[in-house]
């Protein structure tokens, strides 16, 4: 959620840090700040609002060749100038930027106040600056280590100190921290997106590690300051993936990239000869696979809804009981972890704290968990027993699109592999493989209808409140559609099972409340059409996402036909028009598509 960027080298730090902060804007934030160390000592600029407001407010001569910056998402105290990071000690020698939450902040704040320290913000982070300054250690690493010994909670942080002007000391415990290696210049960041313009040679700190970063290199250590010898590696990533290019927004770009990302997630993973999938990274041999008695999917937000689609695929194709649960709830109900259950954590970022904590809980109790994760080397990917990388490429917009398509296809591959070790016939295996191979072109076909969707979206955008309804395979599609619509259009969009309409929501149906209904050509089509009649009878406007040839009778509805896939795979194609409806509604309403209010790309705090 919050973002960290730092620079040390021969160039002016402020412009590089500010540009890095702009690249983290999509993660969500409400204030920004930076500190530079130069000839005149430590200087700090910070304020509530956008990075661009901060840049405009900085004095012209804000010079220094070492700097750290931060975008803040308010946790302790409101979004004010004083609460923005960096935080400093009273003398203004130390500056700290911090992601995460310190659990014992109140006690530490009280102790500092008792000791006569005047705290100037409401934040947990401010205590770190004072603790660093008050440490008796004679190195900055020693001071940071002393401060960290006193705090409980999570952090990714960067510390600078006027008495140690050649270095940034960073530390990680639960919040990502990356060191980037340049030519006689070095970078630090909480997210690769802030660094790729400068370098793709990076080292990811592990939890419990600190690093000293100077213009000429870095060294890593444990909190007791013993070295950990971590080395940087050059990642095979294309920095262009982080640019919106010709597109008006990242979301629009990422929607358009779906045919290619769908091809990538399938590439090299289909075994035509045995009509199965080959997901080597799962680390499951056939005997273990046969022993799986249940599959439990865990994710948050849209990843959870795709997890529901994925669980249905597993149950249908592999005939293994499967369900999905919000990872944010799972851990708190003291779940029974079963040895024969395969747990699947699904996450674009691999950073979502609830998903990560669910993985840790399962492993602590001896369960087996695999990941469907997009970001290579992310925390969830590292913590799982095995996994499948999604190869969606960098996803920047808060509203997830291409990652979700690849998650669905990842589940389809998993279900196929599990199914073919069990009772799925070779004929069904071939049928599904053919269906999967058609998906990228079918996504292209849907995207070619964009103008039609845009028109419908403009009509939907006028409604204050909408329903999205579907049944069985269509229900998670409706949930995901409502989620996408509400998060960027700010309209109240609620998903319901079509079968449950009579049990409450029909009371709200009237001419001002449109319903987007998912009506695939499956065994439930007649029942779905009957429900459409009930909505129409109450004057509810209808948009029906369906398949060519489905007879909607005389129901007055705007119809959006989506190409048919194999029934089990239909949900992924039905989802695409809903992305475009949300996108064009938000565009029409003039909202900031990539940075919806109050939301963050990855939710790294509980
Ligand atoms: C946030 C994002 C959603 C995303 C969810 C899970 O809420 O806004 O788009 O689905 O986190 O993120 P993950 O990175 O774990 O897939």
PDB file of C-alpha atoms in Angstrom, residues 190-312:
ATOM      1  CA  UNK A 190       9.356  -1.423  -1.893  1.00  0.00           C
ATOM      2  CA  UNK A 191       8.271  -2.399  -5.417  1.00  0.00           C
ATOM      3  CA  UNK A 192      10.175  -3.194  -8.573  1.00  0.00           C
ATOM      4  CA  UNK A 193       7.949  -0.811 -10.530  1.00  0.00           C
ATOM      5  CA  UNK A 194       9.828   2.119  -8.963  1.00  0.00           C
ATOM      6  CA  UNK A 195      13.197   0.820 -10.169  1.00  0.00           C
ATOM      7  CA  UNK A 196      12.814  -0.705 -13.622  1.00  0.00           C
ATOM      8  CA  UNK A 197      13.641   2.516 -15.460  1.00  0.00           C
ATOM      9  CA  UNK A 198      17.021   2.504 -13.731  1.00  0.00           C
ATOM     10  CA  UNK A 199      17.941  -1.118 -13.193  1.00  0.00           C
ATOM     11  CA  UNK A 200      16.645  -4.665 -13.304  1.00  0.00           C
ATOM     12  CA  UNK A 201      19.539  -5.995 -11.214  1.00  0.00           C
ATOM     13  CA  UNK A 202      18.055  -6.332  -7.776  1.00  0.00           C
ATOM     14  CA  UNK A 203      18.234  -8.149  -4.461  1.00  0.00           C
ATOM     15  CA  UNK A 204      15.080  -8.918  -2.472  1.00  0.00           C
ATOM     16  CA  UNK A 205      15.684  -8.723   1.260  1.00  0.00           C
ATOM     17  CA  UNK A 206      14.319 -11.574   3.340  1.00  0.00           C
ATOM     18  CA  UNK A 207      12.340 -11.011   6.517  1.00  0.00           C
ATOM     19  CA  UNK A 208      14.722 -10.207   9.355  1.00  0.00           C
ATOM     20  CA  UNK A 209      17.392  -8.735   7.072  1.00  0.00           C
ATOM     21  CA  UNK A 210      18.992  -5.296   7.015  1.00  0.00           C
ATOM     22  CA  UNK A 211      21.131  -3.814   4.269  1.00  0.00           C
ATOM     23  CA  UNK A 212      23.599  -0.978   4.027  1.00  0.00           C
ATOM     24  CA  UNK A 213      23.352   0.737   0.662  1.00  0.00           C
ATOM     25  CA  UNK A 214      26.021   3.177  -0.550  1.00  0.00           C
ATOM     26  CA  UNK A 215      26.782   4.568  -4.014  1.00  0.00           C
ATOM     27  CA  UNK A 216      29.134   1.709  -4.735  1.00  0.00           C
ATOM     28  CA  UNK A 217      27.242  -1.324  -3.490  1.00  0.00           C
ATOM     29  CA  UNK A 218      25.352  -2.989  -0.699  1.00  0.00           C
ATOM     30  CA  UNK A 219      25.854  -5.483   2.083  1.00  0.00           C
ATOM     31  CA  UNK A 220      23.165  -7.463   3.849  1.00  0.00           C
ATOM     32  CA  UNK A 221      23.024  -8.639   7.425  1.00  0.00           C
ATOM     33  CA  UNK A 222      20.795 -10.106  10.094  1.00  0.00           C
ATOM     34  CA  UNK A 223      19.498  -7.934  12.883  1.00  0.00           C
ATOM     35  CA  UNK A 224      22.442  -9.005  15.027  1.00  0.00           C
ATOM     36  CA  UNK A 225      24.603  -7.505  12.232  1.00  0.00           C
ATOM     37  CA  UNK A 226      26.136 -10.810  11.130  1.00  0.00           C
ATOM     38  CA  UNK A 227      26.421 -10.839   7.367  1.00  0.00           C
ATOM     39  CA  UNK A 228      24.020 -12.747   5.095  1.00  0.00           C
ATOM     40  CA  UNK A 229      25.973 -12.408   1.810  1.00  0.00           C
ATOM     41  CA  UNK A 230      22.875 -11.766  -0.301  1.00  0.00           C
ATOM     42  CA  UNK A 231      23.676 -11.103  -3.944  1.00  0.00           C
ATOM     43  CA  UNK A 232      21.764  -9.227  -6.620  1.00  0.00           C
ATOM     44  CA  UNK A 233      20.402 -11.003  -9.696  1.00  0.00           C
ATOM     45  CA  UNK A 234      19.376  -9.535 -13.036  1.00  0.00           C
ATOM     46  CA  UNK A 235      15.696 -10.141 -13.694  1.00  0.00           C
ATOM     47  CA  UNK A 236      14.454 -10.956 -17.146  1.00  0.00           C
ATOM     48  CA  UNK A 237      11.800  -8.268 -17.353  1.00  0.00           C
ATOM     49  CA  UNK A 238      10.915  -5.725 -19.973  1.00  0.00           C
ATOM     50  CA  UNK A 239      10.727  -2.229 -18.458  1.00  0.00           C
ATOM     51  CA  UNK A 240       8.192  -1.326 -21.196  1.00  0.00           C
ATOM     52  CA  UNK A 241       5.719  -3.546 -19.364  1.00  0.00           C
ATOM     53  CA  UNK A 242       5.544  -0.843 -16.703  1.00  0.00           C
ATOM     54  CA  UNK A 243       4.631   1.950 -19.146  1.00  0.00           C
ATOM     55  CA  UNK A 244       1.068   2.738 -20.244  1.00  0.00           C
ATOM     56  CA  UNK A 245       2.414   3.601 -23.732  1.00  0.00           C
ATOM     57  CA  UNK A 246      -0.287   4.593 -26.211  1.00  0.00           C
ATOM     58  CA  UNK A 247      -3.079   3.636 -23.822  1.00  0.00           C
ATOM     59  CA  UNK A 248      -5.107   6.165 -21.865  1.00  0.00           C
ATOM     60  CA  UNK A 249      -4.657   4.196 -18.658  1.00  0.00           C
ATOM     61  CA  UNK A 250      -2.930   1.107 -17.324  1.00  0.00           C
ATOM     62  CA  UNK A 251      -6.268  -0.634 -16.894  1.00  0.00           C
ATOM     63  CA  UNK A 252      -7.103  -0.141 -20.580  1.00  0.00           C
ATOM     64  CA  UNK A 253      -3.661  -1.403 -21.531  1.00  0.00           C
ATOM     65  CA  UNK A 254      -3.915  -4.429 -19.258  1.00  0.00           C
ATOM     66  CA  UNK A 255      -7.368  -5.317 -20.611  1.00  0.00           C
ATOM     67  CA  UNK A 256      -5.911  -5.176 -24.125  1.00  0.00           C
ATOM     68  CA  UNK A 257      -2.960  -7.398 -23.180  1.00  0.00           C
ATOM     69  CA  UNK A 258      -5.145 -10.321 -22.166  1.00  0.00           C
ATOM     70  CA  UNK A 259      -4.877 -12.392 -25.357  1.00  0.00           C
ATOM     71  CA  UNK A 260      -1.089 -12.421 -25.029  1.00  0.00           C
ATOM     72  CA  UNK A 261      -1.032 -13.038 -21.288  1.00  0.00           C
ATOM     73  CA  UNK A 262      -3.488 -15.916 -21.810  1.00  0.00           C
ATOM     74  CA  UNK A 263      -1.108 -17.401 -24.373  1.00  0.00           C
ATOM     75  CA  UNK A 264       1.802 -17.058 -21.971  1.00  0.00           C
ATOM     76  CA  UNK A 265       0.168 -18.828 -19.029  1.00  0.00           C
ATOM     77  CA  UNK A 266      -0.723 -21.795 -21.264  1.00  0.00           C
ATOM     78  CA  UNK A 267       2.609 -21.967 -23.084  1.00  0.00           C
ATOM     79  CA  UNK A 268       4.593 -25.151 -22.501  1.00  0.00           C
ATOM     80  CA  UNK A 269       2.079 -26.468 -19.987  1.00  0.00           C
ATOM     81  CA  UNK A 270      -0.169 -28.574 -22.206  1.00  0.00           C
ATOM     82  CA  UNK A 271       0.663 -32.196 -22.854  1.00  0.00           C
ATOM     83  CA  UNK A 272      -1.311 -33.141 -25.986  1.00  0.00           C
ATOM     84  CA  UNK A 273      -0.191 -36.757 -25.967  1.00  0.00           C
ATOM     85  CA  UNK A 274      -1.777 -37.580 -22.632  1.00  0.00           C
ATOM     86  CA  UNK A 275      -4.402 -34.826 -22.915  1.00  0.00           C
ATOM     87  CA  UNK A 276      -3.297 -33.278 -19.654  1.00  0.00           C
ATOM     88  CA  UNK A 277      -1.467 -30.294 -18.254  1.00  0.00           C
ATOM     89  CA  UNK A 278       2.041 -30.288 -16.929  1.00  0.00           C
ATOM     90  CA  UNK A 279       2.626 -27.936 -14.008  1.00  0.00           C
ATOM     91  CA  UNK A 280       6.093 -28.984 -12.901  1.00  0.00           C
ATOM     92  CA  UNK A 281       6.363 -26.273 -10.257  1.00  0.00           C
ATOM     93  CA  UNK A 282       3.609 -27.845  -8.167  1.00  0.00           C
ATOM     94  CA  UNK A 283       5.983 -30.604  -7.138  1.00  0.00           C
ATOM     95  CA  UNK A 284       3.153 -33.160  -6.959  1.00  0.00           C
ATOM     96  CA  UNK A 285       3.768 -36.688  -8.197  1.00  0.00           C
ATOM     97  CA  UNK A 286       0.828 -38.766  -9.465  1.00  0.00           C
ATOM     98  CA  UNK A 287       0.578 -40.783  -6.269  1.00  0.00           C
ATOM     99  CA  UNK A 288       0.368 -37.647  -4.137  1.00  0.00           C
ATOM    100  CA  UNK A 289      -2.134 -36.211  -6.581  1.00  0.00           C
ATOM    101  CA  UNK A 290      -4.371 -39.255  -6.198  1.00  0.00           C
ATOM    102  CA  UNK A 291      -4.228 -38.846  -2.443  1.00  0.00           C
ATOM    103  CA  UNK A 292      -5.751 -35.340  -2.492  1.00  0.00           C
ATOM    104  CA  UNK A 293      -9.206 -35.510  -0.965  1.00  0.00           C
ATOM    105  CA  UNK A 294     -10.095 -31.808  -1.024  1.00  0.00           C
ATOM    106  CA  UNK A 295      -8.915 -28.559  -2.579  1.00  0.00           C
ATOM    107  CA  UNK A 296      -9.198 -25.285  -0.711  1.00  0.00           C
ATOM    108  CA  UNK A 297      -8.492 -22.014  -2.509  1.00  0.00           C
ATOM    109  CA  UNK A 298      -7.541 -18.856  -0.603  1.00  0.00           C
ATOM    110  CA  UNK A 299      -7.279 -15.325  -1.953  1.00  0.00           C
ATOM    111  CA  UNK A 300      -8.559 -11.793  -1.425  1.00  0.00           C
ATOM    112  CA  UNK A 301     -10.686  -9.455  -3.520  1.00  0.00           C
ATOM    113  CA  UNK A 302     -10.844 -10.381  -7.151  1.00  0.00           C
ATOM    114  CA  UNK A 303      -8.358 -13.190  -6.592  1.00  0.00           C
ATOM    115  CA  UNK A 304     -10.915 -14.733  -4.215  1.00  0.00           C
ATOM    116  CA  UNK A 305     -13.672 -14.519  -6.822  1.00  0.00           C
ATOM    117  CA  UNK A 306     -11.453 -16.140  -9.429  1.00  0.00           C
ATOM    118  CA  UNK A 307     -10.605 -18.661  -6.733  1.00  0.00           C
ATOM    119  CA  UNK A 308     -14.305 -19.533  -6.625  1.00  0.00           C
ATOM    120  CA  UNK A 309     -14.275 -20.059 -10.370  1.00  0.00           C
ATOM    121  CA  UNK A 310     -11.138 -22.155  -9.947  1.00  0.00           C
ATOM    122  CA  UNK A 311     -12.598 -24.300  -7.184  1.00  0.00           C
ATOM    123  CA  UNK A 312     -15.605 -25.020  -9.410  1.00  0.00           C
TER     124      UNK A 312
END
